[in-house]
PDB file of N, CA, C and O in Angstrom, chain B, residues numbered from 101:
ATOM      1  N   UNK B 101     120.488 104.579 110.947  1.00  0.00           N
ATOM      2  CA  UNK B 101     121.163 103.971 110.174  1.00  0.00           C
ATOM      3  C   UNK B 101     120.889 102.348 110.019  1.00  0.00           C
ATOM      4  O   UNK B 101     120.701 101.610 110.986  1.00  0.00           O
ATOM      5  N   UNK B 102     120.897 101.936 108.708  1.00  0.00           N
ATOM      6  CA  UNK B 102     120.477 100.343 108.725  1.00  0.00           C
ATOM      7  C   UNK B 102     121.570  99.628 109.463  1.00  0.00           C
ATOM      8  O   UNK B 102     122.651 100.166 109.703  1.00  0.00           O
ATOM      9  N   UNK B 103     121.280  98.460 109.802  1.00  0.00           N
ATOM     10  CA  UNK B 103     122.459  97.795 110.264  1.00  0.00           C
ATOM     11  C   UNK B 103     123.590  97.265 109.501  1.00  0.00           C
ATOM     12  O   UNK B 103     124.610  96.787 109.999  1.00  0.00           O
ATOM     13  N   UNK B 104     123.296  97.404 108.071  1.00  0.00           N
ATOM     14  CA  UNK B 104     124.213  96.869 107.131  1.00  0.00           C
ATOM     15  C   UNK B 104     125.425  98.052 107.036  1.00  0.00           C
ATOM     16  O   UNK B 104     126.583  97.865 106.664  1.00  0.00           O
ATOM     17  N   UNK B 105     124.856  99.238 107.452  1.00  0.00           N
ATOM     18  CA  UNK B 105     125.811 100.602 107.087  1.00  0.00           C
ATOM     19  C   UNK B 105     126.627 100.772 108.423  1.00  0.00           C
ATOM     20  O   UNK B 105     127.377 101.747 108.369  1.00  0.00           O
ATOM     21  N   UNK B 106     126.666 100.172 109.444  1.00  0.00           N
ATOM     22  CA  UNK B 106     127.099 100.751 110.614  1.00  0.00           C
ATOM     23  C   UNK B 106     128.496 100.258 110.846  1.00  0.00           C
ATOM     24  O   UNK B 106     129.259 100.945 111.525  1.00  0.00           O
ATOM     25  N   UNK B 107     128.898  99.081 110.316  1.00  0.00           N
ATOM     26  CA  UNK B 107     130.311  98.753 110.193  1.00  0.00           C
ATOM     27  C   UNK B 107     131.134  99.364 109.226  1.00  0.00           C
ATOM     28  O   UNK B 107     132.322  99.650 109.375  1.00  0.00           O
ATOM     29  N   UNK B 108     130.224  99.606 107.920  1.00  0.00           N
ATOM     30  CA  UNK B 108     130.952 100.340 106.810  1.00  0.00           C
ATOM     31  C   UNK B 108     131.252 101.747 106.918  1.00  0.00           C
ATOM     32  O   UNK B 108     132.162 102.285 106.287  1.00  0.00           O
ATOM     33  N   UNK B 109     130.477 102.346 107.729  1.00  0.00           N
ATOM     34  CA  UNK B 109     130.945 103.746 108.253  1.00  0.00           C
ATOM     35  C   UNK B 109     132.254 103.900 108.792  1.00  0.00           C
ATOM     36  O   UNK B 109     132.970 104.853 108.485  1.00  0.00           O
ATOM     37  N   UNK B 110     132.600 102.998 109.588  1.00  0.00           N
ATOM     38  CA  UNK B 110     134.039 102.974 110.238  1.00  0.00           C
ATOM     39  C   UNK B 110     135.110 103.439 109.234  1.00  0.00           C
ATOM     40  O   UNK B 110     135.882 104.381 109.410  1.00  0.00           O
ATOM     41  N   UNK B 111     135.040 102.605 108.109  1.00  0.00           N
ATOM     42  CA  UNK B 111     135.935 102.759 106.915  1.00  0.00           C
ATOM     43  C   UNK B 111     137.092 101.713 107.245  1.00  0.00           C
ATOM     44  O   UNK B 111     137.138 101.195 108.361  1.00  0.00           O
ATOM     45  N   UNK B 112     138.047 101.406 106.234  1.00  0.00           N
ATOM     46  CA  UNK B 112     138.888 100.503 106.462  1.00  0.00           C
ATOM     47  C   UNK B 112     140.284 100.990 107.222  1.00  0.00           C
ATOM     48  O   UNK B 112     140.739 102.134 107.186  1.00  0.00           O
ATOM     49  N   UNK B 113     140.730 100.099 107.765  1.00  0.00           N
ATOM     50  CA  UNK B 113     142.036 100.580 108.467  1.00  0.00           C
ATOM     51  C   UNK B 113     143.417 100.068 107.358  1.00  0.00           C
ATOM     52  O   UNK B 113     143.207  99.298 106.420  1.00  0.00           O
ATOM     53  N   UNK B 114     144.399 100.472 107.574  1.00  0.00           N
ATOM     54  CA  UNK B 114     145.460 100.137 106.665  1.00  0.00           C
ATOM     55  C   UNK B 114     145.743  98.664 106.573  1.00  0.00           C
ATOM     56  O   UNK B 114     145.717  98.269 105.408  1.00  0.00           O
ATOM     57  N   UNK B 115     145.981  97.831 107.380  1.00  0.00           N
ATOM     58  CA  UNK B 115     146.438  96.356 107.070  1.00  0.00           C
ATOM     59  C   UNK B 115     145.102  95.720 106.771  1.00  0.00           C
ATOM     60  O   UNK B 115     144.042  96.225 107.142  1.00  0.00           O
ATOM     61  N   UNK B 116     145.188  94.579 106.077  1.00  0.00           N
ATOM     62  CA  UNK B 116     144.233  93.603 105.687  1.00  0.00           C
ATOM     63  C   UNK B 116     143.440  93.097 106.963  1.00  0.00           C
ATOM     64  O   UNK B 116     144.077  92.561 107.870  1.00  0.00           O
ATOM     65  N   UNK B 117     142.098  93.248 107.054  1.00  0.00           N
ATOM     66  CA  UNK B 117     141.433  92.780 108.261  1.00  0.00           C
ATOM     67  C   UNK B 117     140.418  91.734 108.248  1.00  0.00           C
ATOM     68  O   UNK B 117     139.535  91.673 107.393  1.00  0.00           O
ATOM     69  N   UNK B 118     140.562  90.899 109.227  1.00  0.00           N
ATOM     70  CA  UNK B 118     139.573  89.802 109.348  1.00  0.00           C
ATOM     71  C   UNK B 118     138.750  90.010 110.430  1.00  0.00           C
ATOM     72  O   UNK B 118     139.145  90.352 111.545  1.00  0.00           O
ATOM     73  N   UNK B 119     137.307  89.754 110.027  1.00  0.00           N
ATOM     74  CA  UNK B 119     136.344  90.140 110.997  1.00  0.00           C
ATOM     75  C   UNK B 119     135.821  88.610 111.591  1.00  0.00           C
ATOM     76  O   UNK B 119     135.513  87.672 110.855  1.00  0.00           O
ATOM     77  N   UNK B 120     135.799  88.585 112.740  1.00  0.00           N
ATOM     78  CA  UNK B 120     135.143  87.286 113.379  1.00  0.00           C
ATOM     79  C   UNK B 120     133.994  87.581 113.853  1.00  0.00           C
ATOM     80  O   UNK B 120     133.885  88.513 114.649  1.00  0.00           O
ATOM     81  N   UNK B 121     132.847  86.790 113.424  1.00  0.00           N
ATOM     82  CA  UNK B 121     131.404  87.255 114.105  1.00  0.00           C
ATOM     83  C   UNK B 121     130.878  85.892 114.757  1.00  0.00           C
ATOM     84  O   UNK B 121     131.095  84.778 114.279  1.00  0.00           O
ATOM     85  N   UNK B 122     130.223  86.126 115.810  1.00  0.00           N
ATOM     86  CA  UNK B 122     129.671  85.017 116.367  1.00  0.00           C
ATOM     87  C   UNK B 122     128.248  84.711 115.658  1.00  0.00           C
ATOM     88  O   UNK B 122     127.632  85.713 115.297  1.00  0.00           O
ATOM     89  N   UNK B 123     127.672  83.499 115.423  1.00  0.00           N
ATOM     90  CA  UNK B 123     126.567  83.131 114.764  1.00  0.00           C
ATOM     91  C   UNK B 123     125.667  82.305 115.646  1.00  0.00           C
ATOM     92  O   UNK B 123     124.701  81.701 115.179  1.00  0.00           O
ATOM     93  N   UNK B 124     125.995  82.282 116.958  1.00  0.00           N
ATOM     94  CA  UNK B 124     125.240  81.105 117.843  1.00  0.00           C
ATOM     95  C   UNK B 124     124.146  81.976 118.592  1.00  0.00           C
ATOM     96  O   UNK B 124     123.993  81.794 119.800  1.00  0.00           O
ATOM     97  N   UNK B 125     123.377  82.917 117.920  1.00  0.00           N
ATOM     98  CA  UNK B 125     122.258  83.597 118.619  1.00  0.00           C
ATOM     99  C   UNK B 125     121.026  83.000 118.236  1.00  0.00           C
ATOM    100  O   UNK B 125     120.967  81.907 117.673  1.00  0.00           O
ATOM    101  N   UNK B 126     119.834  83.844 118.591  1.00  0.00           N
ATOM    102  CA  UNK B 126     118.712  83.161 118.431  1.00  0.00           C
ATOM    103  C   UNK B 126     118.157  83.250 116.814  1.00  0.00           C
ATOM    104  O   UNK B 126     118.378  84.208 116.072  1.00  0.00           O
ATOM    105  N   UNK B 127     117.486  82.186 116.492  1.00  0.00           N
ATOM    106  CA  UNK B 127     117.081  81.946 115.066  1.00  0.00           C
ATOM    107  C   UNK B 127     115.673  82.182 114.455  1.00  0.00           C
ATOM    108  O   UNK B 127     115.328  81.966 113.293  1.00  0.00           O
ATOM    109  N   UNK B 128     114.856  82.720 115.591  1.00  0.00           N
ATOM    110  CA  UNK B 128     113.649  83.016 115.366  1.00  0.00           C
ATOM    111  C   UNK B 128     113.111  83.843 114.154  1.00  0.00           C
ATOM    112  O   UNK B 128     113.631  84.953 114.041  1.00  0.00           O
ATOM    113  N   UNK B 129     112.312  83.562 113.372  1.00  0.00           N
ATOM    114  CA  UNK B 129     112.002  84.387 112.201  1.00  0.00           C
ATOM    115  C   UNK B 129     111.358  85.699 112.649  1.00  0.00           C
ATOM    116  O   UNK B 129     111.203  86.636 111.866  1.00  0.00           O
ATOM    117  N   UNK B 130     110.977  85.739 113.967  1.00  0.00           N
ATOM    118  CA  UNK B 130     110.348  87.292 114.311  1.00  0.00           C
ATOM    119  C   UNK B 130     111.279  87.767 115.260  1.00  0.00           C
ATOM    120  O   UNK B 130     112.145  86.962 115.602  1.00  0.00           O
ATOM    121  N   UNK B 131     111.296  88.871 115.753  1.00  0.00           N
ATOM    122  CA  UNK B 131     112.249  89.400 116.767  1.00  0.00           C
ATOM    123  C   UNK B 131     113.284  90.266 116.136  1.00  0.00           C
ATOM    124  O   UNK B 131     113.222  90.720 114.993  1.00  0.00           O
ATOM    125  N   UNK B 132     114.320  90.462 117.069  1.00  0.00           N
ATOM    126  CA  UNK B 132     115.139  91.709 116.699  1.00  0.00           C
ATOM    127  C   UNK B 132     116.073  91.371 115.439  1.00  0.00           C
ATOM    128  O   UNK B 132     116.591  92.299 114.816  1.00  0.00           O
ATOM    129  N   UNK B 133     116.289  90.000 115.059  1.00  0.00           N
ATOM    130  CA  UNK B 133     117.020  89.586 113.979  1.00  0.00           C
ATOM    131  C   UNK B 133     116.363  89.115 112.781  1.00  0.00           C
ATOM    132  O   UNK B 133     116.916  89.051 111.683  1.00  0.00           O
ATOM    133  N   UNK B 134     115.066  88.760 113.043  1.00  0.00           N
ATOM    134  CA  UNK B 134     114.296  88.352 112.053  1.00  0.00           C
ATOM    135  C   UNK B 134     114.801  87.404 111.059  1.00  0.00           C
ATOM    136  O   UNK B 134     114.766  87.524 109.834  1.00  0.00           O
ATOM    137  N   UNK B 135     115.408  86.173 111.959  1.00  0.00           N
ATOM    138  CA  UNK B 135     116.162  85.202 111.117  1.00  0.00           C
ATOM    139  C   UNK B 135     117.309  85.266 110.672  1.00  0.00           C
ATOM    140  O   UNK B 135     117.846  84.306 110.118  1.00  0.00           O
ATOM    141  N   UNK B 136     117.886  86.434 110.846  1.00  0.00           N
ATOM    142  CA  UNK B 136     119.451  86.533 110.249  1.00  0.00           C
ATOM    143  C   UNK B 136     120.242  85.955 111.432  1.00  0.00           C
ATOM    144  O   UNK B 136     119.890  85.791 112.600  1.00  0.00           O
ATOM    145  N   UNK B 137     121.528  85.664 110.752  1.00  0.00           N
ATOM    146  CA  UNK B 137     122.663  85.176 111.554  1.00  0.00           C
ATOM    147  C   UNK B 137     122.857  86.249 112.647  1.00  0.00           C
ATOM    148  O   UNK B 137     122.796  87.438 112.334  1.00  0.00           O
ATOM    149  N   UNK B 138     123.093  85.860 113.941  1.00  0.00           N
ATOM    150  CA  UNK B 138     123.472  86.812 114.971  1.00  0.00           C
ATOM    151  C   UNK B 138     124.241  85.907 116.204  1.00  0.00           C
ATOM    152  O   UNK B 138     124.407  84.688 116.227  1.00  0.00           O
ATOM    153  N   UNK B 139     124.627  86.861 117.158  1.00  0.00           N
ATOM    154  CA  UNK B 139     125.235  86.133 118.011  1.00  0.00           C
ATOM    155  C   UNK B 139     124.463  86.458 119.651  1.00  0.00           C
ATOM    156  O   UNK B 139     124.938  86.254 120.769  1.00  0.00           O
ATOM    157  N   UNK B 140     123.275  86.963 119.304  1.00  0.00           N
ATOM    158  CA  UNK B 140     122.351  87.163 120.611  1.00  0.00           C
ATOM    159  C   UNK B 140     122.372  88.416 120.760  1.00  0.00           C
ATOM    160  O   UNK B 140     121.455  88.863 121.450  1.00  0.00           O
ATOM    161  N   UNK B 141     123.352  89.387 120.212  1.00  0.00           N
ATOM    162  CA  UNK B 141     123.511  90.923 120.719  1.00  0.00           C
ATOM    163  C   UNK B 141     123.599  91.796 119.447  1.00  0.00           C
ATOM    164  O   UNK B 141     123.033  92.888 119.395  1.00  0.00           O
ATOM    165  N   UNK B 142     124.319  91.294 118.423  1.00  0.00           N
ATOM    166  CA  UNK B 142     124.340  91.882 116.994  1.00  0.00           C
ATOM    167  C   UNK B 142     124.234  90.847 115.831  1.00  0.00           C
ATOM    168  O   UNK B 142     124.769  89.738 115.839  1.00  0.00           O
ATOM    169  N   UNK B 143     123.478  91.360 114.845  1.00  0.00           N
ATOM    170  CA  UNK B 143     123.524  90.563 113.514  1.00  0.00           C
ATOM    171  C   UNK B 143     124.754  90.657 113.012  1.00  0.00           C
ATOM    172  O   UNK B 143     125.570  91.513 113.351  1.00  0.00           O
ATOM    173  N   UNK B 144     124.984  89.560 111.972  1.00  0.00           N
ATOM    174  CA  UNK B 144     125.986  89.362 110.975  1.00  0.00           C
ATOM    175  C   UNK B 144     126.084  90.610 110.213  1.00  0.00           C
ATOM    176  O   UNK B 144     127.176  91.164 110.086  1.00  0.00           O
ATOM    177  N   UNK B 145     124.902  91.138 109.645  1.00  0.00           N
ATOM    178  CA  UNK B 145     125.056  92.212 108.983  1.00  0.00           C
ATOM    179  C   UNK B 145     125.742  93.628 109.523  1.00  0.00           C
ATOM    180  O   UNK B 145     126.396  94.446 108.876  1.00  0.00           O
ATOM    181  N   UNK B 146     125.372  93.640 110.918  1.00  0.00           N
ATOM    182  CA  UNK B 146     126.058  94.843 111.618  1.00  0.00           C
ATOM    183  C   UNK B 146     127.458  94.910 111.729  1.00  0.00           C
ATOM    184  O   UNK B 146     128.079  95.954 111.925  1.00  0.00           O
ATOM    185  N   UNK B 147     128.035  93.603 111.582  1.00  0.00           N
ATOM    186  CA  UNK B 147     129.673  93.454 111.950  1.00  0.00           C
ATOM    187  C   UNK B 147     130.232  92.923 110.538  1.00  0.00           C
ATOM    188  O   UNK B 147     131.146  92.101 110.483  1.00  0.00           O
ATOM    189  N   UNK B 148     129.624  93.446 109.436  1.00  0.00           N
ATOM    190  CA  UNK B 148     130.089  93.150 107.950  1.00  0.00           C
ATOM    191  C   UNK B 148     130.366  94.553 107.323  1.00  0.00           C
ATOM    192  O   UNK B 148     129.634  95.539 107.401  1.00  0.00           O
ATOM    193  N   UNK B 149     131.566  94.447 106.686  1.00  0.00           N
ATOM    194  CA  UNK B 149     131.763  95.472 105.595  1.00  0.00           C
ATOM    195  C   UNK B 149     132.470  95.194 104.515  1.00  0.00           C
ATOM    196  O   UNK B 149     133.262  94.257 104.616  1.00  0.00           O
ATOM    197  N   UNK B 150     132.383  95.872 103.298  1.00  0.00           N
ATOM    198  CA  UNK B 150     132.835  95.303 102.125  1.00  0.00           C
ATOM    199  C   UNK B 150     134.684  95.405 102.063  1.00  0.00           C
ATOM    200  O   UNK B 150     135.383  94.871 101.202  1.00  0.00           O
ATOM    201  N   UNK B 151     135.172  96.236 103.226  1.00  0.00           N
ATOM    202  CA  UNK B 151     136.682  96.328 103.107  1.00  0.00           C
ATOM    203  C   UNK B 151     137.171  95.024 103.934  1.00  0.00           C
ATOM    204  O   UNK B 151     138.327  94.659 103.721  1.00  0.00           O
ATOM    205  N   UNK B 152     136.402  94.302 104.846  1.00  0.00           N
ATOM    206  CA  UNK B 152     136.823  93.337 105.241  1.00  0.00           C
ATOM    207  C   UNK B 152     137.513  92.140 104.382  1.00  0.00           C
ATOM    208  O   UNK B 152     136.818  91.557 103.550  1.00  0.00           O
ATOM    209  N   UNK B 153     138.718  91.807 104.552  1.00  0.00           N
ATOM    210  CA  UNK B 153     139.323  90.993 103.627  1.00  0.00           C
ATOM    211  C   UNK B 153     138.897  89.515 103.951  1.00  0.00           C
ATOM    212  O   UNK B 153     139.071  88.668 103.075  1.00  0.00           O
ATOM    213  N   UNK B 154     138.451  89.224 104.932  1.00  0.00           N
ATOM    214  CA  UNK B 154     138.034  87.727 105.315  1.00  0.00           C
ATOM    215  C   UNK B 154     137.102  87.920 106.573  1.00  0.00           C
ATOM    216  O   UNK B 154     137.440  88.603 107.539  1.00  0.00           O
ATOM    217  N   UNK B 155     135.959  87.289 106.478  1.00  0.00           N
ATOM    218  CA  UNK B 155     134.996  87.428 107.506  1.00  0.00           C
ATOM    219  C   UNK B 155     134.864  85.725 107.910  1.00  0.00           C
ATOM    220  O   UNK B 155     134.695  84.888 107.024  1.00  0.00           O
ATOM    221  N   UNK B 156     134.954  85.402 109.180  1.00  0.00           N
ATOM    222  CA  UNK B 156     134.586  84.139 109.598  1.00  0.00           C
ATOM    223  C   UNK B 156     133.510  84.292 110.675  1.00  0.00           C
ATOM    224  O   UNK B 156     133.385  85.156 111.543  1.00  0.00           O
ATOM    225  N   UNK B 157     132.699  83.123 110.359  1.00  0.00           N
ATOM    226  CA  UNK B 157     131.437  82.965 111.265  1.00  0.00           C
ATOM    227  C   UNK B 157     131.814  81.772 112.309  1.00  0.00           C
ATOM    228  O   UNK B 157     132.136  80.645 111.934  1.00  0.00           O
ATOM    229  N   UNK B 158     131.742  82.117 113.467  1.00  0.00           N
ATOM    230  CA  UNK B 158     132.053  81.350 114.585  1.00  0.00           C
ATOM    231  C   UNK B 158     130.906  80.899 115.453  1.00  0.00           C
ATOM    232  O   UNK B 158     130.229  81.733 116.055  1.00  0.00           O
ATOM    233  N   UNK B 159     130.658  79.555 115.540  1.00  0.00           N
ATOM    234  CA  UNK B 159     129.315  79.440 116.461  1.00  0.00           C
ATOM    235  C   UNK B 159     129.519  79.642 117.861  1.00  0.00           C
ATOM    236  O   UNK B 159     129.713  78.708 118.638  1.00  0.00           O
ATOM    237  N   UNK B 160     129.477  80.906 118.214  1.00  0.00           N
ATOM    238  CA  UNK B 160     129.637  81.394 119.498  1.00  0.00           C
ATOM    239  C   UNK B 160     128.659  82.619 119.921  1.00  0.00           C
ATOM    240  O   UNK B 160     128.249  83.551 119.230  1.00  0.00           O
ATOM    241  N   UNK B 161     128.469  82.372 121.010  1.00  0.00           N
ATOM    242  CA  UNK B 161     127.402  83.829 121.631  1.00  0.00           C
ATOM    243  C   UNK B 161     128.297  84.922 121.941  1.00  0.00           C
ATOM    244  O   UNK B 161     129.471  84.793 122.289  1.00  0.00           O
ATOM    245  N   UNK B 162     127.645  86.042 121.786  1.00  0.00           N
ATOM    246  CA  UNK B 162     128.517  87.455 121.893  1.00  0.00           C
ATOM    247  C   UNK B 162     129.231  87.222 123.123  1.00  0.00           C
ATOM    248  O   UNK B 162     130.461  87.211 123.082  1.00  0.00           O
ATOM    249  N   UNK B 163     128.653  87.042 124.160  1.00  0.00           N
ATOM    250  CA  UNK B 163     129.505  87.355 125.336  1.00  0.00           C
ATOM    251  C   UNK B 163     130.567  86.376 125.591  1.00  0.00           C
ATOM    252  O   UNK B 163     131.221  86.524 126.623  1.00  0.00           O
ATOM    253  N   UNK B 164     130.868  85.281 124.716  1.00  0.00           N
ATOM    254  CA  UNK B 164     131.844  84.336 125.066  1.00  0.00           C
ATOM    255  C   UNK B 164     132.950  84.324 123.794  1.00  0.00           C
ATOM    256  O   UNK B 164     133.881  83.532 123.644  1.00  0.00           O
ATOM    257  N   UNK B 165     132.585  85.374 122.983  1.00  0.00           N
ATOM    258  CA  UNK B 165     133.518  85.396 121.612  1.00  0.00           C
ATOM    259  C   UNK B 165     135.075  85.601 122.241  1.00  0.00           C
ATOM    260  O   UNK B 165     136.032  84.953 121.816  1.00  0.00           O
ATOM    261  N   UNK B 166     135.179  86.643 123.362  1.00  0.00           N
ATOM    262  CA  UNK B 166     136.621  86.907 123.773  1.00  0.00           C
ATOM    263  C   UNK B 166     137.263  85.673 124.767  1.00  0.00           C
ATOM    264  O   UNK B 166     138.420  85.733 125.182  1.00  0.00           O
ATOM    265  N   UNK B 167     136.533  84.786 125.016  1.00  0.00           N
ATOM    266  CA  UNK B 167     137.021  83.592 125.938  1.00  0.00           C
ATOM    267  C   UNK B 167     137.132  82.340 125.008  1.00  0.00           C
ATOM    268  O   UNK B 167     137.591  81.288 125.452  1.00  0.00           O
ATOM    269  N   UNK B 168     136.683  82.468 123.636  1.00  0.00           N
ATOM    270  CA  UNK B 168     136.230  81.179 122.957  1.00  0.00           C
ATOM    271  C   UNK B 168     137.644  80.614 122.374  1.00  0.00           C
ATOM    272  O   UNK B 168     138.364  81.424 121.791  1.00  0.00           O
ATOM    273  N   UNK B 169     138.039  79.379 122.492  1.00  0.00           N
ATOM    274  CA  UNK B 169     139.116  78.719 122.074  1.00  0.00           C
ATOM    275  C   UNK B 169     139.032  78.489 120.357  1.00  0.00           C
ATOM    276  O   UNK B 169     139.995  78.254 119.627  1.00  0.00           O
ATOM    277  N   UNK B 170     138.010  78.587 120.061  1.00  0.00           N
ATOM    278  CA  UNK B 170     137.812  78.573 118.401  1.00  0.00           C
ATOM    279  C   UNK B 170     138.192  79.982 117.975  1.00  0.00           C
ATOM    280  O   UNK B 170     139.007  80.099 117.060  1.00  0.00           O
ATOM    281  N   UNK B 171     137.720  80.975 118.506  1.00  0.00           N
ATOM    282  CA  UNK B 171     138.175  82.411 118.221  1.00  0.00           C
ATOM    283  C   UNK B 171     139.675  82.557 118.160  1.00  0.00           C
ATOM    284  O   UNK B 171     140.320  82.958 117.191  1.00  0.00           O
ATOM    285  N   UNK B 172     140.180  82.138 119.447  1.00  0.00           N
ATOM    286  CA  UNK B 172     141.692  82.067 119.633  1.00  0.00           C
ATOM    287  C   UNK B 172     142.217  81.508 118.442  1.00  0.00           C
ATOM    288  O   UNK B 172     142.892  82.217 117.695  1.00  0.00           O
ATOM    289  N   UNK B 173     141.968  80.223 118.155  1.00  0.00           N
ATOM    290  CA  UNK B 173     142.416  79.310 117.060  1.00  0.00           C
ATOM    291  C   UNK B 173     142.449  80.319 115.576  1.00  0.00           C
ATOM    292  O   UNK B 173     143.451  80.479 114.879  1.00  0.00           O
ATOM    293  N   UNK B 174     141.187  80.882 115.343  1.00  0.00           N
ATOM    294  CA  UNK B 174     141.266  81.563 114.109  1.00  0.00           C
ATOM    295  C   UNK B 174     142.133  82.755 114.025  1.00  0.00           C
ATOM    296  O   UNK B 174     142.752  83.067 113.007  1.00  0.00           O
ATOM    297  N   UNK B 175     142.150  83.411 115.142  1.00  0.00           N
ATOM    298  CA  UNK B 175     143.350  84.553 115.288  1.00  0.00           C
ATOM    299  C   UNK B 175     144.815  83.898 115.075  1.00  0.00           C
ATOM    300  O   UNK B 175     145.591  84.409 114.267  1.00  0.00           O
ATOM    301  N   UNK B 176     145.058  83.114 115.587  1.00  0.00           N
ATOM    302  CA  UNK B 176     146.410  82.512 115.461  1.00  0.00           C
ATOM    303  C   UNK B 176     146.843  81.882 114.151  1.00  0.00           C
ATOM    304  O   UNK B 176     147.982  81.943 113.686  1.00  0.00           O
ATOM    305  N   UNK B 177     145.621  81.168 113.522  1.00  0.00           N
ATOM    306  CA  UNK B 177     145.963  80.874 112.046  1.00  0.00           C
ATOM    307  C   UNK B 177     146.245  81.952 111.319  1.00  0.00           C
ATOM    308  O   UNK B 177     147.336  82.060 110.759  1.00  0.00           O
ATOM    309  N   UNK B 178     145.238  82.938 111.233  1.00  0.00           N
ATOM    310  CA  UNK B 178     145.465  84.178 110.357  1.00  0.00           C
ATOM    311  C   UNK B 178     146.986  84.899 110.823  1.00  0.00           C
ATOM    312  O   UNK B 178     147.708  85.360 109.939  1.00  0.00           O
ATOM    313  N   UNK B 179     147.317  84.943 111.968  1.00  0.00           N
ATOM    314  CA  UNK B 179     148.508  85.382 112.271  1.00  0.00           C
ATOM    315  C   UNK B 179     149.659  84.714 111.787  1.00  0.00           C
ATOM    316  O   UNK B 179     150.642  85.310 111.348  1.00  0.00           O
ATOM    317  N   UNK B 180     149.534  83.315 111.873  1.00  0.00           N
ATOM    318  CA  UNK B 180     150.440  82.541 111.190  1.00  0.00           C
ATOM    319  C   UNK B 180     150.493  82.533 109.684  1.00  0.00           C
ATOM    320  O   UNK B 180     151.578  82.419 109.115  1.00  0.00           O
ATOM    321  N   UNK B 181     149.463  82.641 109.076  1.00  0.00           N
ATOM    322  CA  UNK B 181     149.562  82.946 107.613  1.00  0.00           C
ATOM    323  C   UNK B 181     150.225  84.246 107.263  1.00  0.00           C
ATOM    324  O   UNK B 181     151.128  84.360 106.434  1.00  0.00           O
ATOM    325  N   UNK B 182     149.754  85.106 107.893  1.00  0.00           N
ATOM    326  CA  UNK B 182     150.506  86.479 107.722  1.00  0.00           C
ATOM    327  C   UNK B 182     151.995  86.377 107.850  1.00  0.00           C
ATOM    328  O   UNK B 182     152.785  86.870 107.045  1.00  0.00           O
ATOM    329  N   UNK B 183     152.284  85.775 108.806  1.00  0.00           N
ATOM    330  CA  UNK B 183     153.874  85.899 108.903  1.00  0.00           C
ATOM    331  C   UNK B 183     154.680  84.795 108.110  1.00  0.00           C
ATOM    332  O   UNK B 183     155.897  84.817 107.926  1.00  0.00           O
ATOM    333  N   UNK B 184     153.888  83.925 107.716  1.00  0.00           N
ATOM    334  CA  UNK B 184     154.469  82.879 106.783  1.00  0.00           C
ATOM    335  C   UNK B 184     154.593  83.481 105.336  1.00  0.00           C
ATOM    336  O   UNK B 184     155.431  83.031 104.556  1.00  0.00           O
ATOM    337  N   UNK B 185     153.715  84.542 104.979  1.00  0.00           N
ATOM    338  CA  UNK B 185     153.808  85.182 103.854  1.00  0.00           C
ATOM    339  C   UNK B 185     154.936  86.370 103.865  1.00  0.00           C
ATOM    340  O   UNK B 185     155.743  86.536 102.950  1.00  0.00           O
ATOM    341  N   UNK B 186     154.871  87.038 104.856  1.00  0.00           N
ATOM    342  CA  UNK B 186     156.184  87.902 105.236  1.00  0.00           C
ATOM    343  C   UNK B 186     157.408  87.364 105.278  1.00  0.00           C
ATOM    344  O   UNK B 186     158.389  87.943 104.812  1.00  0.00           O
ATOM    345  N   UNK B 187     157.458  86.056 105.915  1.00  0.00           N
ATOM    346  CA  UNK B 187     158.832  85.353 105.853  1.00  0.00           C
ATOM    347  C   UNK B 187     159.122  84.769 104.620  1.00  0.00           C
ATOM    348  O   UNK B 187     160.193  84.188 104.443  1.00  0.00           O
ATOM    349  N   UNK B 188     158.295  84.865 103.774  1.00  0.00           N
ATOM    350  CA  UNK B 188     158.688  84.196 102.366  1.00  0.00           C
ATOM    351  C   UNK B 188     158.404  82.770 102.277  1.00  0.00           C
ATOM    352  O   UNK B 188     158.726  82.228 101.219  1.00  0.00           O
ATOM    353  N   UNK B 189     157.816  81.997 103.263  1.00  0.00           N
ATOM    354  CA  UNK B 189     157.432  80.644 103.474  1.00  0.00           C
ATOM    355  C   UNK B 189     156.363  80.170 102.593  1.00  0.00           C
ATOM    356  O   UNK B 189     155.951  79.014 102.688  1.00  0.00           O
TER     357      UNK B 189
END
């Protein structure tokens, strides 16, 4: 499968979904990513799908995504937005 098809094959889940992709990988024109945005392990197209409601690009390498303060901030902000709408704020 092409990298752009991998995430799309998963199919959408019920609730609106935000994707957070690291983009602090190698930027060489040659190599596994051929200049495409990546996090050093996967390319942006590999973690993209039409059904994502929102996709955020974070300047973080793959292995640091789970521990990133910026990623945590993105998650909290989206959570607050969702709950503000649910509460009618």
